Coordinates of C-alpha atoms in Angstrom, one line a residue:
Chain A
X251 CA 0.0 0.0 0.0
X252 CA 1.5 3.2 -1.2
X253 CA 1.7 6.0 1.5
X254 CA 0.9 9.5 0.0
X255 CA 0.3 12.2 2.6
X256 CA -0.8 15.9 3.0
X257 CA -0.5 18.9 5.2
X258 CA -2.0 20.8 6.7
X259 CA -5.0 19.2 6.4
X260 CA -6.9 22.3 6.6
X261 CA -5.7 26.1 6.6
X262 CA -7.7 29.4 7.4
X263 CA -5.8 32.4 5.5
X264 CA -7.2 36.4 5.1
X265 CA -7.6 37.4 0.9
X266 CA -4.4 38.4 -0.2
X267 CA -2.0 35.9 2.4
X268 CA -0.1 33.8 0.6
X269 CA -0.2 30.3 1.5
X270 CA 1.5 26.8 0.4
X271 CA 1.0 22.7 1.2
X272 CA 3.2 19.7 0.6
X273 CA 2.5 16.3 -0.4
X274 CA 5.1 13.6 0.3
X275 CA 4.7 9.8 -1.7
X276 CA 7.3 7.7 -2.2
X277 CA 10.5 8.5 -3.7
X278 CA 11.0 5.1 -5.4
X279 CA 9.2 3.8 -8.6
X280 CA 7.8 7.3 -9.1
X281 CA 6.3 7.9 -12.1
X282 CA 4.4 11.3 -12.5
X283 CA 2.6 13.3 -9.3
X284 CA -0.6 15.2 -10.0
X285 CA -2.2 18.4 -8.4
X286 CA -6.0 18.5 -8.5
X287 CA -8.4 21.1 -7.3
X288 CA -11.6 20.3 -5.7
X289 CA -14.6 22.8 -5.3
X290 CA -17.6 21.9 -3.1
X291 CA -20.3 20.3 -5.5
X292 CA -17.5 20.5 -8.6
X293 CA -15.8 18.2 -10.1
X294 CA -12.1 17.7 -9.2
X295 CA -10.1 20.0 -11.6
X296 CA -6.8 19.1 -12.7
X297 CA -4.3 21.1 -11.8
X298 CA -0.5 19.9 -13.0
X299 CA 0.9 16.9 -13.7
X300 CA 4.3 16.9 -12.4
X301 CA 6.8 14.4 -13.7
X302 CA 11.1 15.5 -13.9
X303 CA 12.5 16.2 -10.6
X304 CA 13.4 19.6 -10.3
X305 CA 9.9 20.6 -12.2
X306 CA 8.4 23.8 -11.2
X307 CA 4.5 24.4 -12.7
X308 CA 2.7 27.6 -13.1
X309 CA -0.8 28.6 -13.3
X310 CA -1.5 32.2 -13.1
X311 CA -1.0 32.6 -8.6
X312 CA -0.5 29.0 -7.8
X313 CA 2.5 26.9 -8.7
X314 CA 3.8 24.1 -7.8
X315 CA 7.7 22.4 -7.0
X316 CA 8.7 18.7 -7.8
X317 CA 11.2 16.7 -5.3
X318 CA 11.3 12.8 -6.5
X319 CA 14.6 11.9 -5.1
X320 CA 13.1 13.3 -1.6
X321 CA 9.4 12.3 -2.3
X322 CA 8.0 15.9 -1.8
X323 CA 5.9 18.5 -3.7
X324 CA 5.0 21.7 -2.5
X325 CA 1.7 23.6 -4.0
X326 CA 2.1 27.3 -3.4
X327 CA -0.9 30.1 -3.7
X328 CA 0.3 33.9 -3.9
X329 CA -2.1 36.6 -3.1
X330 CA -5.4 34.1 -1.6
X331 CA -8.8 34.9 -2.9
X332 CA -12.0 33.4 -1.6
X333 CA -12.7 31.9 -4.9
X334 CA -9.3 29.2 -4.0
X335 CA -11.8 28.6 -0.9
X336 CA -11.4 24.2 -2.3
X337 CA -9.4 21.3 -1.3
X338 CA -6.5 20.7 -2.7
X339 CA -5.7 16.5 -3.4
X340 CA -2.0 15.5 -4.7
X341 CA -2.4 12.2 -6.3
X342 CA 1.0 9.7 -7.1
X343 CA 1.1 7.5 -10.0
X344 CA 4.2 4.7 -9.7
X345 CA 5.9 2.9 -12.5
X346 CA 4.7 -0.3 -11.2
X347 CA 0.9 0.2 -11.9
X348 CA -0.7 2.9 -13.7
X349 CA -3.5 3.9 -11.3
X350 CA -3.6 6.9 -8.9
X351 CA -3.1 6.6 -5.2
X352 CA -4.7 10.3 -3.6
X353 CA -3.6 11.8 -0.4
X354 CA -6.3 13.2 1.9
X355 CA -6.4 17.0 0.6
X356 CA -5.8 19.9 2.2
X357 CA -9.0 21.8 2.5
X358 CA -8.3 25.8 2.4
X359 CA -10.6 28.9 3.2
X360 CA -10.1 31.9 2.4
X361 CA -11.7 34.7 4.5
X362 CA -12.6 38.2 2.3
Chain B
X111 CA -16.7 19.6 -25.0
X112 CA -18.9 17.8 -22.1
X113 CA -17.8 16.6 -19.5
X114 CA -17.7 13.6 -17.6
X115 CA -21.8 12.9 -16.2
X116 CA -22.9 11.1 -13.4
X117 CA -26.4 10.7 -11.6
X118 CA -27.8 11.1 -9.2
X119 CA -25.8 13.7 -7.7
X120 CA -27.3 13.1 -3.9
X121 CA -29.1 9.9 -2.3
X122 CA -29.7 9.2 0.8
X123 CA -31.1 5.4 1.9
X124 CA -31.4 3.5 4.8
X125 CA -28.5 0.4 5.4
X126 CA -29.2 -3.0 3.8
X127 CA -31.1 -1.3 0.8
X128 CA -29.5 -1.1 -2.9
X129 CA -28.4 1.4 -4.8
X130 CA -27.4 2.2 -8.4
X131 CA -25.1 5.3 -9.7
X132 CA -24.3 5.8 -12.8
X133 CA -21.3 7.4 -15.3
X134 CA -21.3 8.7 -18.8
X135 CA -17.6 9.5 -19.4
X136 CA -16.0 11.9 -22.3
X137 CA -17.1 10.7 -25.4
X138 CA -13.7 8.5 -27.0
X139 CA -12.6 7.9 -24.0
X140 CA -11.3 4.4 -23.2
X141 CA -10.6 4.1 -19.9
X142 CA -13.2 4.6 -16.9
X143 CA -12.3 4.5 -13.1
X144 CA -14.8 4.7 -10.2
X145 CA -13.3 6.2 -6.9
X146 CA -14.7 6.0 -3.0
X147 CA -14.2 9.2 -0.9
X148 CA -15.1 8.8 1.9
X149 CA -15.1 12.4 4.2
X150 CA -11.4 13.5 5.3
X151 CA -9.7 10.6 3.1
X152 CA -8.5 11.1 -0.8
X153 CA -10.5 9.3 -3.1
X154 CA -9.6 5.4 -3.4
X155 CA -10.0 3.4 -6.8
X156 CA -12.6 0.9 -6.6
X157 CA -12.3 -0.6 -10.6
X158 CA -10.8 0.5 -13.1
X159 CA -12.4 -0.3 -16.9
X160 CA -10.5 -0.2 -20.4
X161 CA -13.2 -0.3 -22.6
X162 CA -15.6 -2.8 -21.5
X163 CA -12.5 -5.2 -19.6
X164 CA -11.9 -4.8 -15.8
X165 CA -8.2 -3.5 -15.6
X166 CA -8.2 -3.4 -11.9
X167 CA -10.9 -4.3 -9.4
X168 CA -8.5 -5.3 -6.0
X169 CA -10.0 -3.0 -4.2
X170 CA -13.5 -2.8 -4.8
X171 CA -15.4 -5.1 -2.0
X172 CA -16.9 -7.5 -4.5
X173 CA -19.3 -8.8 -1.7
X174 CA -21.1 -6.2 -2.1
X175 CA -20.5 -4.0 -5.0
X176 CA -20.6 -4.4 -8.4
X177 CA -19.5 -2.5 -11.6
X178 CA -20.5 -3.0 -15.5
X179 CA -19.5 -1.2 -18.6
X180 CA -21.5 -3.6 -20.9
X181 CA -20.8 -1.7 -24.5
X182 CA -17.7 0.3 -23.1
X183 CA -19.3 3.6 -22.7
X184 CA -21.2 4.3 -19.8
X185 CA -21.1 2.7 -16.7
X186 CA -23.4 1.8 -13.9
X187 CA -22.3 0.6 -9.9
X188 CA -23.9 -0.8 -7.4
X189 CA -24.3 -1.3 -4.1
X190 CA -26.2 -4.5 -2.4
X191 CA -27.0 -3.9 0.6
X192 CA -25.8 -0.8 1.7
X193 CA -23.4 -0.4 5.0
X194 CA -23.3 2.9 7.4
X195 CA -19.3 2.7 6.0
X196 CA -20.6 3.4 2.4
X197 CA -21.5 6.9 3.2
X198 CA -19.4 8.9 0.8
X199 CA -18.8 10.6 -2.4
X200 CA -18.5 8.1 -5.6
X201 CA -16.5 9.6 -8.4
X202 CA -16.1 8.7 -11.6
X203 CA -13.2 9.4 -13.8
X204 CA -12.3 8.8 -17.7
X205 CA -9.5 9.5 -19.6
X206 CA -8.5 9.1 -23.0
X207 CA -6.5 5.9 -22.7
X208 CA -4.9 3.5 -20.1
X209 CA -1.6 5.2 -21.1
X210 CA -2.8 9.0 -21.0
X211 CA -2.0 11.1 -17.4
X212 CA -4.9 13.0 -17.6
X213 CA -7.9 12.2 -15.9
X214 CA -10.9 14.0 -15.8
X215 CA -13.7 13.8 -13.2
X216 CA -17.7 13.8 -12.7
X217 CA -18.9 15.7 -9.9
X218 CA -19.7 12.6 -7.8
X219 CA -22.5 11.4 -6.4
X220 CA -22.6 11.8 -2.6
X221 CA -24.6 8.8 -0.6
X222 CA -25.7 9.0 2.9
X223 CA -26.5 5.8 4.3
X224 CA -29.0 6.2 7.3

């Protein structure tokens, strides 16, 4: 059973702090890591799919860092606004299968 | 182009009763996966469909559940009977093919078992 992990697992911030999580997986077999976005009564949105070590993604305030020799990635958000009020899953995909194991989300608010 | 579909989006039965959800994935697209989420966990694969040919179903709790994809399009699972521990959202995902990162997701259908 693969061990994929996030924190916090929740986070309060004020619009306009800026704010990051981690995921950590394991650093063997890795094969690509994935950053999804989930809204209340949405469907989870993907985010970036990470896959070099050393990768760094960007989309528009929130990027995201790549450590696969450590087993970390870090999901950063500059400048909160309410509307990233979501929880935020990191998913791992390993060489030896090809399905997704998630972590548990990190579930952030953000107060106006 | 649409989306990944799923219905109902909210049911709410009493334990040892059945229930049915169903999944209309992006149109072309091979692979289908049902998830569990159950509240403060990630989601967790149930089954996993390549056109209509379980790829992975180890851990779906076959004493109870059941998946189809008859003509490798939609899909339909179900539960029979129902446990308090089912309570939680069911997602379904496609993607393109078995080989393709990208999955995209329905919006779930969230079960309360009373």
């Amino acid at each position: 059973i693969l061990n994929v992990e996030q924190s916090p697992q929740s986070l309060h911030v004020q619009e306009g702090d800026s704010t990051n999580f981690t995921c950590s997986f394991p650093s063997s077999n890795f094969y690509a890591l994935h950053w999804y976005r989930w809204e209340t009564a949405k469907s989870p949105e993907a985010l970036f799919v990470m896959t070099l070590n050393g990768d760094e993604k960007k989309k528009g305030r929130i990027s995201a860092t790549l450590n696969t020799k450590e087993g970390y990635s870090y999901l950063y958000i500059k400048g909160s606004q309410p509307e990233d009020s979501a929880t935020y899953l990191c998913a791992f995909r390993s060489r030896a299968g090809n399905m997704l194991t998630f972590g548990g989300g990190t579930r952030l608010m953000v107060k106006p | 182009e649409a989306g990944v579909a799923q219905s109902p989006r909210y049911k709410i039965i009493e334990k040892r009763q059945s229930v049915a959800f169903w999944c209309n994935p992006i149109s072309g697209h091979a692979t289908l996966y049902w998830y569990q989420q159950i509240l403060g966990q990630g989601p967790k694969l149930l089954i996993q469909f390549q056109n209509n040919g379980v790829v992975d179903d180890s851990q779906l709790p076959k004493d109870r559940f059941s998946a189809e994809r008859l003509k490798g399009v939609d899909s339909t699972l179900k539960i029979q009977p129902a446990k308090l521990e089912d309570s939680a959202v069911y997602l379904c995902a496609s993607s393109l093919d078995i080989r393709y990162y990208e999955q995209y997701f329905g919006p779930g259908t969230r079960l309360t078992v009373t």
